CSV table of C-alpha atoms and ligand atoms in Angstrom, one decimal:
chain,number,residue,atom,x,y,z
A,1,MET,CA,-21.4,49.7,-19.7
A,2,ALA,CA,-20.6,46.4,-21.4
A,3,LYS,CA,-18.8,43.8,-19.3
A,4,VAL,CA,-15.2,43.3,-20.3
A,5,PRO,CA,-14.8,39.7,-21.6
A,6,PRO,CA,-12.2,37.7,-19.6
A,7,GLY,CA,-9.8,37.4,-22.6
A,8,LYS,CA,-9.6,41.2,-22.9
A,9,GLN,CA,-9.0,41.9,-19.2
A,10,GLY,CA,-5.7,43.3,-18.0
A,11,LEU,CA,-3.2,41.1,-16.4
A,12,ALA,CA,-3.8,42.3,-12.8
A,13,THR,CA,-7.5,41.6,-13.2
A,14,ARG,CA,-6.9,38.1,-14.6
A,15,LEU,CA,-4.5,37.3,-11.7
A,16,VAL,CA,-7.3,38.1,-9.3
A,17,GLY,CA,-9.9,36.0,-11.0
A,18,ALA,CA,-7.9,33.1,-12.5
A,19,GLY,CA,-9.0,29.6,-11.6
A,20,ARG,CA,-11.8,30.7,-9.3
A,21,LYS,CA,-14.6,28.5,-10.7
A,22,PRO,CA,-17.7,28.4,-8.4
A,23,GLU,CA,-17.9,24.6,-8.5
A,24,TRP,CA,-14.3,24.4,-7.2
A,25,THR,CA,-14.4,27.2,-4.7
A,26,GLY,CA,-18.0,27.2,-3.3
A,27,PRO,CA,-18.5,30.4,-1.4
A,28,ALA,CA,-14.8,30.7,-0.4
A,29,VAL,CA,-12.9,33.4,-2.2
A,30,ASN,CA,-9.7,31.5,-2.9
A,31,PRO,CA,-10.0,27.8,-3.9
A,32,PRO,CA,-9.9,25.8,-0.7
A,33,VAL,CA,-7.8,22.7,-0.1
A,34,TRP,CA,-9.5,19.5,-1.4
A,35,ARG,CA,-7.5,16.6,0.0
A,36,ALA,CA,-8.5,13.3,-1.6
A,37,SER,CA,-6.9,10.1,-2.9
A,38,THR,CA,-10.2,8.3,-3.5
A,39,HIS,CA,-13.0,10.0,-5.4
A,40,LEU,CA,-16.3,8.1,-5.0
A,41,TYR,CA,-18.7,7.3,-7.9
A,42,GLU,CA,-22.5,7.1,-7.9
A,43,ASN,CA,-22.5,3.6,-9.2
A,44,THR,CA,-20.5,1.1,-11.3
A,45,ALA,CA,-21.8,2.6,-14.6
A,46,ALA,CA,-20.5,6.0,-13.6
A,47,GLN,CA,-17.2,4.5,-12.6
A,48,ASP,CA,-16.9,2.7,-15.9
A,49,ALA,CA,-17.7,5.8,-17.9
A,50,GLY,CA,-15.0,7.6,-15.9
A,51,ARG,CA,-12.3,5.6,-17.6
A,52,HIS,CA,-13.0,7.4,-20.9
A,53,VAL,CA,-12.5,11.0,-19.8
A,54,ASN,CA,-9.1,12.1,-18.7
A,55,ALA,CA,-9.2,15.9,-18.1
A,56,ASP,CA,-9.0,18.4,-15.3
A,57,GLY,CA,-12.4,19.1,-13.8
A,58,VAL,CA,-13.4,15.4,-14.0
A,59,PHE,CA,-13.3,13.5,-10.7
A,60,HIS,CA,-11.5,10.1,-11.2
A,61,TYR,CA,-8.7,9.4,-8.6
A,62,GLY,CA,-6.4,11.7,-6.6
A,63,ALA,CA,-3.5,10.9,-9.0
A,64,ARG,CA,-5.2,13.1,-11.5
A,65,GLY,CA,-5.7,15.9,-9.0
A,66,GLY,CA,-8.8,17.5,-7.6
A,67,PRO,CA,-10.3,21.0,-7.6
A,68,THR,CA,-7.4,22.7,-5.8
A,69,GLN,CA,-4.8,21.5,-8.4
A,70,TRP,CA,-7.3,22.1,-11.3
A,71,ALA,CA,-7.8,25.7,-10.1
A,72,LEU,CA,-4.0,26.4,-10.1
A,73,ALA,CA,-3.5,24.7,-13.5
A,74,GLU,CA,-6.4,26.6,-15.0
A,75,ALA,CA,-5.1,29.9,-13.6
A,76,LEU,CA,-1.7,29.3,-15.1
A,77,THR,CA,-3.3,28.3,-18.4
A,78,ALA,CA,-5.4,31.5,-18.4
A,79,LEU,CA,-2.3,33.7,-17.9
A,80,GLU,CA,-0.6,32.3,-20.9
A,81,PRO,CA,-2.0,33.3,-24.3
A,82,GLY,CA,-2.1,30.3,-26.7
A,83,ALA,CA,-2.1,27.7,-23.9
A,84,ALA,CA,-4.1,24.5,-24.1
A,85,GLY,CA,-3.4,23.3,-20.6
A,86,THR,CA,-1.0,23.1,-17.6
A,87,MET,CA,0.5,20.2,-15.7
A,88,LEU,CA,1.8,20.6,-12.1
A,89,TYR,CA,4.8,19.0,-10.4
A,90,PRO,CA,6.1,18.7,-6.9
A,91,THR,CA,9.3,20.7,-7.6
A,92,GLY,CA,10.4,23.2,-10.2
A,93,LEU,CA,13.0,20.8,-11.4
A,94,ALA,CA,10.4,18.1,-12.2
A,95,ALA,CA,8.9,20.5,-14.7
A,96,PRO,CA,11.7,20.6,-17.3
A,97,VAL,CA,12.3,16.9,-16.6
A,98,MET,CA,8.8,16.0,-17.5
A,99,ALA,CA,8.6,18.4,-20.4
A,100,LEU,CA,11.7,16.8,-21.9
A,101,LEU,CA,10.5,13.3,-21.2
A,102,SER,CA,7.3,14.0,-23.0
A,103,VAL,CA,8.9,15.1,-26.3
A,104,LEU,CA,12.1,13.0,-26.6
A,105,LYS,CA,12.8,9.4,-27.4
A,106,ALA,CA,15.9,7.1,-27.8
A,107,GLY,CA,18.1,8.3,-30.7
A,108,ASP,CA,17.0,11.9,-30.5
A,109,GLU,CA,19.4,14.8,-29.8
A,110,LEU,CA,18.5,17.6,-27.4
A,111,LEU,CA,20.0,21.1,-27.9
A,112,VAL,CA,20.4,23.0,-24.7
A,113,ALA,CA,21.1,26.7,-24.4
A,114,ASP,CA,24.4,27.1,-22.5
A,115,ASN,CA,23.0,29.6,-20.0
A,116,SER,CA,20.5,27.0,-18.7
A,117,TYR,CA,19.9,26.2,-15.0
A,118,ASP,CA,22.4,23.6,-13.9
A,119,PRO,CA,20.0,20.8,-12.7
A,120,SER,CA,18.3,20.8,-16.1
A,121,ARG,CA,21.7,20.5,-17.8
A,122,SER,CA,22.7,17.6,-15.5
A,123,PHE,CA,19.4,15.8,-16.1
A,124,ALA,CA,20.1,16.1,-19.9
A,125,THR,CA,23.7,15.0,-19.8
A,126,HIS,CA,23.4,12.2,-17.3
A,127,ALA,CA,19.8,10.8,-17.1
A,128,LEU,CA,18.8,11.4,-20.7
A,129,ARG,CA,22.0,9.9,-21.9
A,130,ASP,CA,21.1,6.6,-20.1
A,131,TYR,CA,17.9,6.6,-22.2
A,132,GLY,CA,19.8,6.9,-25.5
A,133,ILE,CA,19.2,10.7,-25.9
A,134,SER,CA,22.2,12.8,-26.6
A,135,THR,CA,22.6,16.5,-25.6
A,136,ARG,CA,24.6,19.3,-27.2
A,137,PHE,CA,25.0,22.8,-25.7
A,138,PHE,CA,25.0,25.9,-27.8
A,139,ASP,CA,25.4,29.6,-27.4
A,140,PRO,CA,21.9,31.1,-27.5
A,141,LEU,CA,23.2,34.6,-28.4
A,142,ASP,CA,24.5,33.2,-31.7
A,143,ILE,CA,21.4,32.5,-33.8
A,144,ASP,CA,23.2,31.5,-37.0
A,145,GLY,CA,25.4,29.2,-35.0
A,146,PHE,CA,22.4,27.6,-33.5
A,147,ALA,CA,20.7,27.1,-36.9
A,148,ALA,CA,23.8,25.6,-38.3
A,149,ALA,CA,24.2,23.2,-35.3
A,150,ILE,CA,20.8,21.6,-35.8
A,151,ALA,CA,21.4,18.0,-36.9
A,152,ALA,CA,19.2,15.4,-38.6
A,153,ASN,CA,18.3,13.8,-35.2
A,154,SER,CA,17.9,17.1,-33.3
A,155,ARG,CA,14.4,16.9,-31.9
A,156,ALA,CA,14.0,19.7,-29.3
A,157,VAL,CA,15.7,22.8,-27.9
A,158,LEU,CA,15.6,23.9,-24.3
A,159,LEU,CA,15.9,27.7,-23.8
A,160,GLU,CA,16.2,29.9,-20.7
A,161,SER,CA,15.9,33.7,-20.9
A,162,PRO,CA,17.4,35.4,-19.1
A,163,GLY,CA,19.8,32.7,-17.8
A,164,SER,CA,19.2,32.5,-14.1
A,165,LEU,CA,22.9,32.9,-13.2
A,166,SER,CA,24.3,35.0,-16.0
A,167,MET,CA,21.2,36.9,-17.2
A,168,GLU,CA,21.7,36.7,-21.0
A,169,VAL,CA,18.4,37.7,-22.7
A,170,CYS,CA,17.9,35.5,-25.8
A,171,ASP,CA,16.1,36.4,-29.0
A,172,VAL,CA,13.5,33.8,-28.4
A,173,PRO,CA,11.4,34.5,-31.5
A,174,ALA,CA,14.4,34.2,-33.7
A,175,LEU,CA,15.7,31.0,-32.0
A,176,ALA,CA,12.2,29.5,-32.1
A,177,ALA,CA,11.8,30.3,-35.8
A,178,ALA,CA,15.2,28.6,-36.6
A,179,ALA,CA,14.1,25.6,-34.5
A,180,LYS,CA,10.7,25.4,-36.1
A,181,ALA,CA,12.1,25.6,-39.6
A,182,ARG,CA,13.8,22.2,-38.9
A,183,GLY,CA,10.8,20.7,-37.0
A,184,LEU,CA,12.2,21.0,-33.5
A,185,THR,CA,10.1,21.3,-30.4
A,186,VAL,CA,10.8,24.5,-28.4
A,187,LEU,CA,10.9,24.4,-24.6
A,188,MET,CA,11.7,27.3,-22.5
A,189,ASP,CA,12.3,27.8,-18.8
A,190,ASN,CA,10.4,31.0,-18.1
A,191,THR,CA,10.9,31.2,-14.4
A,192,TRP,CA,12.8,34.6,-14.3
A,193,ALA,CA,10.0,36.6,-15.9
A,194,GLY,CA,7.0,34.3,-15.3
A,195,PRO,CA,3.8,34.5,-17.3
A,196,THR,CA,3.3,38.2,-16.4
A,197,GLY,CA,6.7,39.2,-17.7
A,198,PHE,CA,7.1,37.1,-20.8
A,199,ALA,CA,4.3,35.5,-23.0
A,200,ALA,CA,6.4,32.5,-23.9
A,201,LEU,CA,3.9,30.7,-26.2
A,202,SER,CA,3.2,33.9,-28.1
A,203,HIS,CA,6.9,34.1,-28.9
A,204,GLY,CA,7.2,30.7,-30.5
A,205,VAL,CA,7.6,28.4,-27.5
A,206,ASP,CA,5.7,25.1,-27.4
A,207,LEU,CA,6.1,24.2,-23.7
A,208,SER,CA,6.7,26.9,-21.1
A,209,ILE,CA,8.3,25.8,-17.8
A,210,LEU,CA,8.0,27.5,-14.5
A,211,ALA,CA,9.5,26.9,-11.0
A,212,LEU,CA,6.4,28.0,-9.1
A,213,THR,CA,8.7,27.8,-6.0
A,214,LYS,CA,9.9,31.2,-7.0
A,215,HIS,CA,7.5,34.0,-7.9
A,216,VAL,CA,4.2,32.2,-7.7
A,217,GLY,CA,4.8,30.7,-4.3
A,218,GLY,CA,6.5,34.0,-3.4
A,219,HIS,CA,7.0,33.3,0.3
A,220,SER,CA,9.9,30.7,0.4
A,221,ASP,CA,7.6,28.1,1.9
A,222,VAL,CA,6.5,25.9,-1.0
A,223,MET,CA,8.2,23.8,-3.8
A,224,LEU,CA,6.2,23.4,-7.0
A,225,GLY,CA,6.6,23.4,-10.8
A,226,SER,CA,4.5,23.7,-13.9
A,227,VAL,CA,4.5,23.2,-17.6
A,228,THR,CA,2.0,25.1,-19.8
A,229,ALA,CA,1.8,23.8,-23.3
A,230,ASN,CA,0.1,24.6,-26.6
A,231,ALA,CA,-2.6,22.4,-28.2
A,232,GLU,CA,0.0,20.4,-30.1
A,233,TYR,CA,2.0,19.4,-27.0
A,234,TYR,CA,-0.4,19.4,-24.1
A,235,PRO,CA,-2.0,15.9,-24.7
A,236,ARG,CA,1.4,14.2,-24.8
A,237,LEU,CA,2.7,16.2,-21.8
A,238,ARG,CA,-0.4,15.2,-19.8
A,239,LYS,CA,-0.2,11.6,-20.8
A,240,ARG,CA,3.5,11.1,-20.0
A,241,SER,CA,3.3,13.1,-16.7
A,242,LEU,CA,0.4,11.0,-15.4
A,243,MET,CA,2.0,7.8,-16.6
A,244,LEU,CA,5.1,8.7,-14.6
A,245,GLY,CA,3.0,9.4,-11.5
A,246,GLN,CA,3.4,13.1,-11.4
A,247,GLN,CA,1.0,15.2,-9.3
A,248,ALA,CA,1.3,18.2,-6.9
A,249,SER,CA,-0.1,18.3,-3.4
A,250,PRO,CA,-3.3,20.2,-2.9
A,251,ASP,CA,-1.9,22.0,0.1
A,252,ASP,CA,1.0,23.3,-1.9
A,253,CYS,CA,-1.3,24.3,-4.8
A,254,ALA,CA,-3.4,26.3,-2.3
A,255,LEU,CA,-0.3,28.2,-1.2
A,256,ALA,CA,0.6,28.8,-4.8
A,257,LEU,CA,-2.9,30.1,-5.6
A,258,ARG,CA,-2.6,32.5,-2.6
A,259,GLY,CA,0.8,33.7,-3.9
A,260,LEU,CA,-0.5,34.1,-7.4
A,261,ARG,CA,-3.0,36.8,-6.3
A,262,THR,CA,-0.2,39.2,-5.2
A,263,MET,CA,2.4,38.2,-7.7
A,264,ASP,CA,2.1,41.2,-9.9
A,265,VAL,CA,2.5,43.7,-7.0
A,266,ARG,CA,5.4,41.7,-5.5
A,267,LEU,CA,7.3,41.5,-8.8
A,268,ARG,CA,6.7,45.2,-9.5
A,269,ARG,CA,8.1,46.2,-6.1
A,270,SER,CA,11.0,43.8,-6.4
A,271,SER,CA,11.9,45.0,-9.9
A,272,GLU,CA,11.7,48.6,-8.9
A,273,SER,CA,13.9,48.2,-5.9
A,274,ALA,CA,16.3,46.1,-7.9
A,275,LEU,CA,16.6,48.8,-10.5
A,276,THR,CA,17.4,51.4,-7.9
A,277,ILE,CA,20.0,49.1,-6.4
A,278,ALA,CA,21.5,48.2,-9.8
A,279,GLU,CA,21.8,51.9,-10.7
A,280,TRP,CA,23.7,52.5,-7.4
A,281,LEU,CA,25.9,49.4,-7.8
A,282,GLN,CA,26.9,50.6,-11.2
A,283,THR,CA,28.5,53.7,-9.7
A,284,ARG,CA,30.7,51.7,-7.3
A,285,ASP,CA,34.4,51.1,-8.0
A,286,GLU,CA,34.2,47.7,-6.4
A,287,VAL,CA,31.8,46.5,-9.1
A,288,SER,CA,32.9,45.5,-12.6
A,289,ALA,CA,29.5,44.9,-14.2
A,290,VAL,CA,25.8,44.7,-13.2
A,291,LEU,CA,24.0,42.0,-15.2
A,292,PHE,CA,20.3,43.0,-14.9
A,293,PRO,CA,18.1,43.2,-18.1
A,294,LEU,CA,15.9,46.0,-16.6
A,295,LEU,CA,19.0,48.2,-16.3
A,296,PRO,CA,19.5,50.5,-19.4
A,297,GLY,CA,22.9,49.7,-20.9
A,298,SER,CA,23.0,46.3,-19.3
A,299,PRO,CA,23.5,43.3,-21.7
A,300,GLY,CA,20.1,42.2,-23.2
A,301,HIS,CA,18.2,45.4,-22.1
A,302,ASP,CA,17.1,46.1,-25.7
A,303,LEU,CA,15.7,42.6,-26.3
A,304,TRP,CA,14.1,42.7,-22.8
A,305,LYS,CA,12.4,46.0,-23.8
A,306,ARG,CA,11.2,44.5,-27.1
A,307,ASP,CA,9.8,41.2,-25.9
A,308,PHE,CA,9.1,41.4,-22.1
A,309,THR,CA,6.2,43.0,-20.2
A,310,GLY,CA,8.0,42.7,-16.8
A,311,GLY,CA,10.8,41.1,-14.9
A,312,CYS,CA,11.9,40.5,-11.4
A,313,GLY,CA,14.5,41.6,-8.9
A,314,LEU,CA,17.1,38.9,-9.7
A,315,MET,CA,20.5,40.2,-10.9
A,316,THR,CA,24.1,39.2,-11.0
A,317,VAL,CA,26.9,41.5,-9.9
A,318,ILE,CA,30.4,40.9,-11.2
A,319,MET,CA,33.0,42.2,-8.7
A,320,ALA,CA,36.1,44.1,-9.8
A,321,GLY,CA,39.5,42.4,-9.5
A,322,SER,CA,40.2,38.7,-9.3
A,323,ASP,CA,40.0,38.0,-5.5
A,324,ALA,CA,37.5,35.2,-4.8
A,325,ALA,CA,38.0,35.6,-1.0
A,326,ALA,CA,36.9,39.3,-1.2
A,327,ARG,CA,33.7,38.2,-3.0
A,328,ASP,CA,33.0,35.7,-0.2
A,329,ARG,CA,33.7,38.3,2.5
A,330,LEU,CA,31.1,40.6,0.8
A,331,VAL,CA,28.4,37.9,0.9
A,332,ASP,CA,29.3,36.9,4.5
A,333,ALA,CA,29.1,40.6,5.6
A,334,LEU,CA,25.6,41.2,4.4
A,335,THR,CA,23.0,41.2,7.2
A,336,LEU,CA,19.7,41.8,5.4
A,337,PHE,CA,20.5,39.3,2.6
A,338,GLY,CA,20.3,35.6,3.6
A,339,ILE,CA,22.7,33.2,2.0
A,340,GLY,CA,20.6,30.6,0.3
A,341,TYR,CA,19.4,28.9,-2.9
A,342,SER,CA,16.3,30.0,-4.7
A,343,TRP,CA,14.7,33.4,-5.1
A,344,GLY,CA,11.3,34.9,-5.6
A,345,GLY,CA,10.4,35.2,-1.9
A,346,PHE,CA,9.7,38.3,0.1
A,347,GLU,CA,13.2,38.3,1.6
A,348,SER,CA,16.4,39.3,-0.1
A,349,LEU,CA,19.1,36.7,-0.8
A,350,ALA,CA,22.8,36.7,-1.9
A,351,LEU,CA,24.8,33.9,-3.3
A,352,GLY,CA,28.3,33.6,-4.8
A,353,VAL,CA,27.8,32.0,-8.3
A,354,HIS,CA,30.2,30.2,-10.5
A,355,PRO,CA,28.7,30.1,-14.1
A,356,GLU,CA,32.1,29.0,-15.5
A,357,ARG,CA,31.6,25.6,-13.9
A,358,ASP,CA,28.6,24.9,-16.2
A,359,ARG,CA,29.8,26.3,-19.5
A,360,ALA,CA,30.4,24.4,-22.7
A,361,ALA,CA,29.7,26.9,-25.5
A,362,MET,CA,29.8,30.4,-24.0
A,363,PRO,CA,32.5,32.4,-22.2
A,364,TRP,CA,32.3,33.5,-18.6
A,365,PRO,CA,32.5,36.5,-17.9
A,366,PRO,CA,30.1,37.3,-20.7
A,367,ARG,CA,31.3,38.9,-23.9
A,368,GLY,CA,31.7,42.7,-23.4
A,369,CYS,CA,32.7,42.2,-19.7
A,370,ASP,CA,36.3,42.2,-18.5
A,371,PRO,CA,37.6,38.6,-18.6
A,372,GLN,CA,40.0,39.4,-15.7
A,373,HIS,CA,37.0,39.9,-13.4
A,374,PRO,CA,35.3,36.4,-13.0
A,375,HIS,CA,33.8,36.6,-9.5
A,376,ALA,CA,30.1,37.2,-9.2
A,377,VAL,CA,27.3,37.5,-6.6
A,378,ARG,CA,23.7,36.9,-7.5
A,379,LEU,CA,21.3,39.1,-5.6
A,380,TRP,CA,17.6,38.5,-5.2
A,381,ILE,CA,16.0,41.8,-4.1
A,382,GLY,CA,13.0,41.2,-1.8
A,383,LEU,CA,10.4,43.5,-0.4
A,384,GLU,CA,12.6,45.4,2.2
A,385,ASP,CA,13.1,49.1,1.8
A,386,PRO,CA,15.7,49.6,-0.9
A,387,ALA,CA,17.5,52.3,1.1
A,388,ASP,CA,18.2,49.7,3.8
A,389,LEU,CA,19.4,47.2,1.3
A,390,ILE,CA,21.8,49.7,-0.2
A,391,ALA,CA,23.1,50.6,3.2
A,392,ASP,CA,23.6,46.9,3.9
A,393,ILE,CA,25.5,46.4,0.6
A,394,GLU,CA,27.6,49.5,1.3
A,395,GLN,CA,28.8,48.2,4.6
A,396,ALA,CA,29.5,44.8,3.1
A,397,LEU,CA,31.6,46.5,0.4
A,398,ALA,CA,33.9,47.7,3.1
A,399,ALA,CA,34.5,44.0,4.0
A,400,TRP,CA,35.1,43.3,0.3
A,401,ARG,CA,37.9,46.0,0.4
A,402,THR,CA,39.5,45.0,3.7
A,403,PRO,CA,40.3,41.4,4.8
B,1,PLP,C1,14.8,27.2,-9.1
B,1,PLP,C2,14.7,26.9,-10.6
B,1,PLP,C3,14.2,25.7,-11.1
B,1,PLP,C4,13.9,24.6,-10.1
B,1,PLP,O1,13.0,24.9,-9.2
B,1,PLP,P1,12.9,24.0,-7.8
B,1,PLP,O2,11.6,24.3,-7.3
B,1,PLP,O3,14.0,24.6,-6.9
B,1,PLP,O4,13.2,22.6,-8.1
B,1,PLP,C5,14.2,25.5,-12.4
B,1,PLP,N1,14.5,26.5,-13.3
B,1,PLP,C6,15.0,27.7,-12.8
B,1,PLP,C7,15.4,28.7,-13.8
B,1,PLP,C8,15.1,27.9,-11.5
B,1,PLP,O5,15.6,29.1,-11.1
C-alpha cells in the first residue's frame, strides 16, 4: 500500500507525528529538553555566516530558541493549513500583544470584537493608546455594521470566536472578507477551539493566536502562547517578536509537546461530557440559558456546525432570576469544580463571570436571552465522570435556591 503523505493524514495522526524531526529528537520519542543560551560555532567563518540566516532549525543563540522550541513551533505550524510559521511566547497574553505589535504603527486604528478576552482589550485601550494607536470595539455579530465601521486609518481587526466569556460564535469568513476588502489584517484568538477545532487561516485569518496554557498544555502546569501566521505576516511577526526579546522556555515547550500528543482525546472527552452536562442544565428551572456552541439550539450552534471541526468543554450558564448572591453560593458549594482562572486542564473549574464589565458595543445578557437574568457562571468541564459532575452541580443548585 502507498504511504499516506503527511499533508493528507488525519488530524489525530498529525498530532502524534508533528515536530518530531530526527535531528531534534535523536532516538527519544518526544523532543527532549535542549537548554541552551550559547550555541557554539565551529569557527569564526561559521559564526559570521550565521548572521545571515534567521530561521527555526538554525543554531545561533538561545534567544532564537533551540530544537525543543522549534519542534513545538513546527508542530503548531503543521496543524494549521496555510501557515508559514509559528512564534512562541511565555504566556498566552503575550501572543495577541506581539501579534498586534507586529502589524500596527502610530496613527493606525485597531478594531476589536466586543466579545474579546479582557486582557487583550486592556492592552489595546491602554498600552496601544500610549503608542498612538487607537482602538474601537464593534459587535462581531453585526457584519454590515462592522463593514460600515471601517475607517480610512483602520489597519487591523482582532476577532475571538467563540468569545471566551459569552460564547458568541462569529461568522469569521464573512468578517474576514469585509476586512480584506478594505485592506485590514485579520487576527483571531483561536484559543477556545484550537487548531483541531477551527482552521483559522483557511477561514480568512492572517494571524492565529493561541493560549497554549489551555488545551495544548492541558494539565494546568504551564503558561505559554503562540501565534501562527501565513506567508504574508510570518516574517514581520518573527522580526518584531525577536526584536522585543520574546522566547519561550524549552522546559515549558517540552510540557506543551507532551500535552499536544493527547490534546485530541482530551478535547473530545471534555466536549462530550460538557454536552451531556449542558443538556441536563437546560432542563433545570434554576438556569435561564446555557451558552455552549456544541449544544443544538444554543446561540451560534449553526455557525459552529458550519465552520468548526471540534470544540471544547467551556460553557457559560446564565442563572435564572437576578440574585448575584445566589450565583456566588452556587459556585462556592461546588466540590469537584475548583474556583480559578484559566481552563483546558484535566480538572473542572467554575467561575462567576461579569461580561457586562467589558462591553462597549454588545448587550449582556446576549440578544435572545432574558435581560432580567444577568448572572452567569463559566464552567470548564474536565476529565472527571460526567455523572459525578452533574451530581455535584445538583447539590450546589440546592445552595443556589436556599441562602
Ligand atoms: C487564557 C487566555 C489568554 C491568555 O493566556 P494566558 O496564558 O493566561 O496568558 C488569551 N486568550 C484567551 C481567549 C484566553 O482564554
